[in-house]
Coordinates of C-alpha atoms in Angstrom, one line a residue:
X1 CA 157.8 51.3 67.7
X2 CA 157.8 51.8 71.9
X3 CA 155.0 54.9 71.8
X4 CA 152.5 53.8 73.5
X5 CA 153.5 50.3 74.9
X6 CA 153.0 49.2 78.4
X7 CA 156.4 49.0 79.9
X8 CA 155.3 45.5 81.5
X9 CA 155.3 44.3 78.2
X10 CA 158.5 42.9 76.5
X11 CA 160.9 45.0 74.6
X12 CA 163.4 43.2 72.9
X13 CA 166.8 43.9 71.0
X14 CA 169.3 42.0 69.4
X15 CA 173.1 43.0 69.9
X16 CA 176.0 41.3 68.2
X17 CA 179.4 42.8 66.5
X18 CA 182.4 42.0 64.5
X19 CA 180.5 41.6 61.7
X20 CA 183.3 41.9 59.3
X21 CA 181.3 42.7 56.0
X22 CA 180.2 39.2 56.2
X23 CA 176.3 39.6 55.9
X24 CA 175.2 35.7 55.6
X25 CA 174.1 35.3 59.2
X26 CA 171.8 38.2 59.4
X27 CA 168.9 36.4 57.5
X28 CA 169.4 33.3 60.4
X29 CA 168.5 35.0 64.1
X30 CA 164.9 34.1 64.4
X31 CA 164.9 37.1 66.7
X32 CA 165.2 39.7 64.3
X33 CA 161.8 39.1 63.5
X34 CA 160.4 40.9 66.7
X35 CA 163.1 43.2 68.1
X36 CA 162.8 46.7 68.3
X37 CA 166.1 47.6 67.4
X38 CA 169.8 46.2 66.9
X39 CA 173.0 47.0 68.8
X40 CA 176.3 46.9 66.5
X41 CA 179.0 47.1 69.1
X42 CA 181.4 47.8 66.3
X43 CA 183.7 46.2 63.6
X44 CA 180.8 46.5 61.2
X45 CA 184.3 46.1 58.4
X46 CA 187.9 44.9 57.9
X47 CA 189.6 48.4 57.5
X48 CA 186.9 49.6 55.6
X49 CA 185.6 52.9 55.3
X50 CA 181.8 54.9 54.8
X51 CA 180.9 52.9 52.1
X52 CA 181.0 49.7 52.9
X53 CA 179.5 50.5 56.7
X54 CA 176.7 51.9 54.3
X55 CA 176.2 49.0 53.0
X56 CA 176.1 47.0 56.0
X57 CA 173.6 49.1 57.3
X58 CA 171.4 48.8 54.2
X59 CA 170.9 44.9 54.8
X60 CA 170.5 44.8 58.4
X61 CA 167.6 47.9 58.1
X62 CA 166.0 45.9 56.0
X63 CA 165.7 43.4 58.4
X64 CA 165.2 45.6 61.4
X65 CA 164.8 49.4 60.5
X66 CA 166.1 50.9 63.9
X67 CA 170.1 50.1 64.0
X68 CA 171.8 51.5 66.8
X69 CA 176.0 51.0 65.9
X70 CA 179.2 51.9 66.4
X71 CA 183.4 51.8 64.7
X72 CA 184.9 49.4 66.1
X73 CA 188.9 49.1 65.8
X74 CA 189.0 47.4 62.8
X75 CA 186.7 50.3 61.6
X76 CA 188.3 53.4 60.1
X77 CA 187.6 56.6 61.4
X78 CA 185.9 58.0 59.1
X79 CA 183.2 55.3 59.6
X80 CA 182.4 56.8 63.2
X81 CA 181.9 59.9 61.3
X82 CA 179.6 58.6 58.7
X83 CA 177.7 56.7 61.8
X84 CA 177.0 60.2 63.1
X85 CA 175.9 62.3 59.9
X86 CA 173.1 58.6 59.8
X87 CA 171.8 59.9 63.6
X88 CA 172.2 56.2 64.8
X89 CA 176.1 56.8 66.6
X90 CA 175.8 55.6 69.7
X91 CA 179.8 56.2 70.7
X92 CA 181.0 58.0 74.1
X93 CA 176.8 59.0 74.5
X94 CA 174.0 57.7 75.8
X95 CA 170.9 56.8 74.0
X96 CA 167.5 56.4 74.5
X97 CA 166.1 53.0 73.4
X98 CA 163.1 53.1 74.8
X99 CA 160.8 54.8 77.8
X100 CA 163.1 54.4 81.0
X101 CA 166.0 52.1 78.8
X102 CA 169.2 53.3 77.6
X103 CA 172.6 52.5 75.6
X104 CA 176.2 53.5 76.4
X105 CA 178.3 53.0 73.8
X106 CA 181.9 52.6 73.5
X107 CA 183.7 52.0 70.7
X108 CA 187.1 51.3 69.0
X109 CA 189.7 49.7 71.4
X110 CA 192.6 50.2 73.5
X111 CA 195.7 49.5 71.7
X112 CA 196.7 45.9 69.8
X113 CA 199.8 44.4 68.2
X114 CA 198.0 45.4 65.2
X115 CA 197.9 49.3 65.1
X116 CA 194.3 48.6 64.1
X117 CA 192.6 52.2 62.5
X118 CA 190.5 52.9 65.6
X119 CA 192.4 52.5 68.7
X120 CA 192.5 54.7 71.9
X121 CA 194.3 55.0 75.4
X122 CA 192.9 54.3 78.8
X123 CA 193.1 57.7 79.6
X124 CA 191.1 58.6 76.8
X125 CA 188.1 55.9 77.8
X126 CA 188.5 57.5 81.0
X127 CA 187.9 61.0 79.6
X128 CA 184.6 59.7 77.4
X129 CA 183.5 57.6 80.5
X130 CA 183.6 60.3 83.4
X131 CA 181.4 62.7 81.8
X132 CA 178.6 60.5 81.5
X133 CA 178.8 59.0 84.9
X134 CA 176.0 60.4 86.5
X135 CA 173.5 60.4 83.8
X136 CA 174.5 57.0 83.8
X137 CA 173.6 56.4 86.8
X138 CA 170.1 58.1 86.5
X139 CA 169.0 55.5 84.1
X140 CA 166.8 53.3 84.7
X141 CA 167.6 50.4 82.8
X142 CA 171.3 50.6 81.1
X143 CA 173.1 48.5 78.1
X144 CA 176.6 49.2 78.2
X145 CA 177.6 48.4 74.9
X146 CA 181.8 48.1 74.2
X147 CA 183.6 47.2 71.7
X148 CA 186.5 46.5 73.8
X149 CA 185.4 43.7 77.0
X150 CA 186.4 45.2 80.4
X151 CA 189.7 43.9 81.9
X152 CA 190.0 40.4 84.1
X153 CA 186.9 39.0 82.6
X154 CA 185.9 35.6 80.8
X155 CA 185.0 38.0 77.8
X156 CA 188.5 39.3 77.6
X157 CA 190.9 36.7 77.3
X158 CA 193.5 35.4 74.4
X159 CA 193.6 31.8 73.4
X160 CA 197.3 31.9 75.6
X161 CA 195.3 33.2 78.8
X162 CA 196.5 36.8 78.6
X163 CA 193.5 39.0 79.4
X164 CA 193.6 42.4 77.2
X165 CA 190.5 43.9 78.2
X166 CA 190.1 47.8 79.4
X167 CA 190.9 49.0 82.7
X168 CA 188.5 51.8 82.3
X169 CA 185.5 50.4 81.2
X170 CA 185.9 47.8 84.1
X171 CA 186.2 50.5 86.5
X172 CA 182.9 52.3 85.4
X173 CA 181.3 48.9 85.5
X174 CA 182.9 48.5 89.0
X175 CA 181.3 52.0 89.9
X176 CA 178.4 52.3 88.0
X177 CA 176.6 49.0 87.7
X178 CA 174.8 48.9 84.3
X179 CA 173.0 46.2 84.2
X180 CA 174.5 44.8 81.0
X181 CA 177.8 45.1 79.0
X182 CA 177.8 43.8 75.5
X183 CA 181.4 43.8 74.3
X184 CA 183.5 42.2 71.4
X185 CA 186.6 42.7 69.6
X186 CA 188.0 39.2 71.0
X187 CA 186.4 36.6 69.0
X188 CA 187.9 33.7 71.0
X189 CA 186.4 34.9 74.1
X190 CA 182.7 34.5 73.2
X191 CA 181.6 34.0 77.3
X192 CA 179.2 35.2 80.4
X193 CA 180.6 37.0 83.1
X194 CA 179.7 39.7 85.4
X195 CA 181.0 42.4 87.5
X196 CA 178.8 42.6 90.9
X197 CA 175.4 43.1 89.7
X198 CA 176.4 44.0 86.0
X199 CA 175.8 40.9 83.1
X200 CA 178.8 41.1 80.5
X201 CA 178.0 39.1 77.7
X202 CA 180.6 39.0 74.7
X203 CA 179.2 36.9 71.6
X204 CA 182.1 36.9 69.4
X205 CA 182.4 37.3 65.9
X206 CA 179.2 37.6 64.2
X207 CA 180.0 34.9 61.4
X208 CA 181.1 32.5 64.0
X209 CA 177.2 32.6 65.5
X210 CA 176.9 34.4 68.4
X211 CA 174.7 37.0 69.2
X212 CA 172.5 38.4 72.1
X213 CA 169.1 38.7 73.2
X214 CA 168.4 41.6 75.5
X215 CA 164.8 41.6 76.8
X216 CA 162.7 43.8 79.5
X217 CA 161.1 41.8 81.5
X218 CA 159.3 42.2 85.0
X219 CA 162.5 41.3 86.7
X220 CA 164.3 44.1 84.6
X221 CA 166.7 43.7 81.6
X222 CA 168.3 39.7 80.7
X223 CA 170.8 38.7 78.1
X224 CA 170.6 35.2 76.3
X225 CA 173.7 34.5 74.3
X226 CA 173.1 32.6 71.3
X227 CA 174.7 31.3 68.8
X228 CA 173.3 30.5 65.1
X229 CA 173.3 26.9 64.9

């Protein structure tokens, strides 16, 4: 869909997550209608596994056929398998979007109350993250896209004020700079934030409205949270 644009022309993508099998609000984001792709920042199920991510996917390519996803925690593992045999992982890489515009993912989440299926350490986060930091910063327009909200941040925060966000992906924010992080995995915190020069954005769960729209614009990338009304 991007061969052959003019890069001063619009691109845009949608991003939401913690979709939760619930599939109703797909059909209401006006947006869908002219984005180039979709960003799943994970939790596409509630401990379910390759089949129903599969199915998931199927509605929301038929909306938009260019679905760019990842397991969140309350993913199993095997779904972060399955996301990878479909080509469209976009976990602990980085991925082209478009000319000059790229997606880091990160998904799962640093560890909860709930021994959720898909949870890692710091350490770990650290060990996907440092790899990628200097193609990261060679990129010329970069989405951070993580299921788990960087530490310290309105995105990050429990209805009793504790914040339980990730050390590690605030510290590559910190260092990095992306211009955006999309995150999740704390419904109550659906916020704006930033870190420096770096837009974090956390739209909550999916079936309580929110969602994102990134665009490229002359002024570089913007994200608009929305919420379905």
């Amino acid at each position: 869909p991007t061969k052959g644009r003019n890069m001063s022309q619009n691109h845009v993508w949608i991003a939401f997550g913690d979709i939760h099998e619930n599939y109703a609000p797909f059909d209401s984001i006006p947006e869908l209608a002219e984005a180039e792709g979709i960003i799943v920042t994970g939790d596409l199920t509630n401990y379910g596994g390759p089949g129903k991510a599969a199915s998931i996917m199927r509605v929301l390519r038929a909306r938009c056929p260019r679905v760019f996803a990842q397991a969140g925690n309350l993913d199993t593992p095997s779904v972060d398998e399955w996301l990878t045999d479909q080509g469209c992982n976009i976990h602990a890489k980085i991925t082209g979007l478009a000319p000059g515009i790229s997606v880091l993912g990160l998904g799962g989440s640093t560890p909860t109350p709930g021994h959720t299926p898909l949870e890692f350490t710091e350490d770990q986060y650290r060990a996907w993250l440092s790899p990628l930091t200097e193609e990261a910063r060679r990129c010329g327009h970069l989405i951070l896209a993580s299921h788990n909200p960087p530490k310290d941040t309105a995105c990050d925060r429990l209805t009793n004020g504790m914040h339980v966000g990730s050390e590690a992906v605030r510290s590559f924010i910190g260092d990095v700079q992306p211009e955006l992080c999309i995150c999740g995995h704390i419904h109550e915190s659906m916020a704006e934030d930033s870190i420096g020069k770096t837009k974090i954005v956390n739209p909550g769960m999916l079936g309580e409205g929110g969602y994102v729209v990134i665009r490229l614009g002359q002024d570089g990338l913007s994200a608009e949270l929305k919420q379905i009304r």
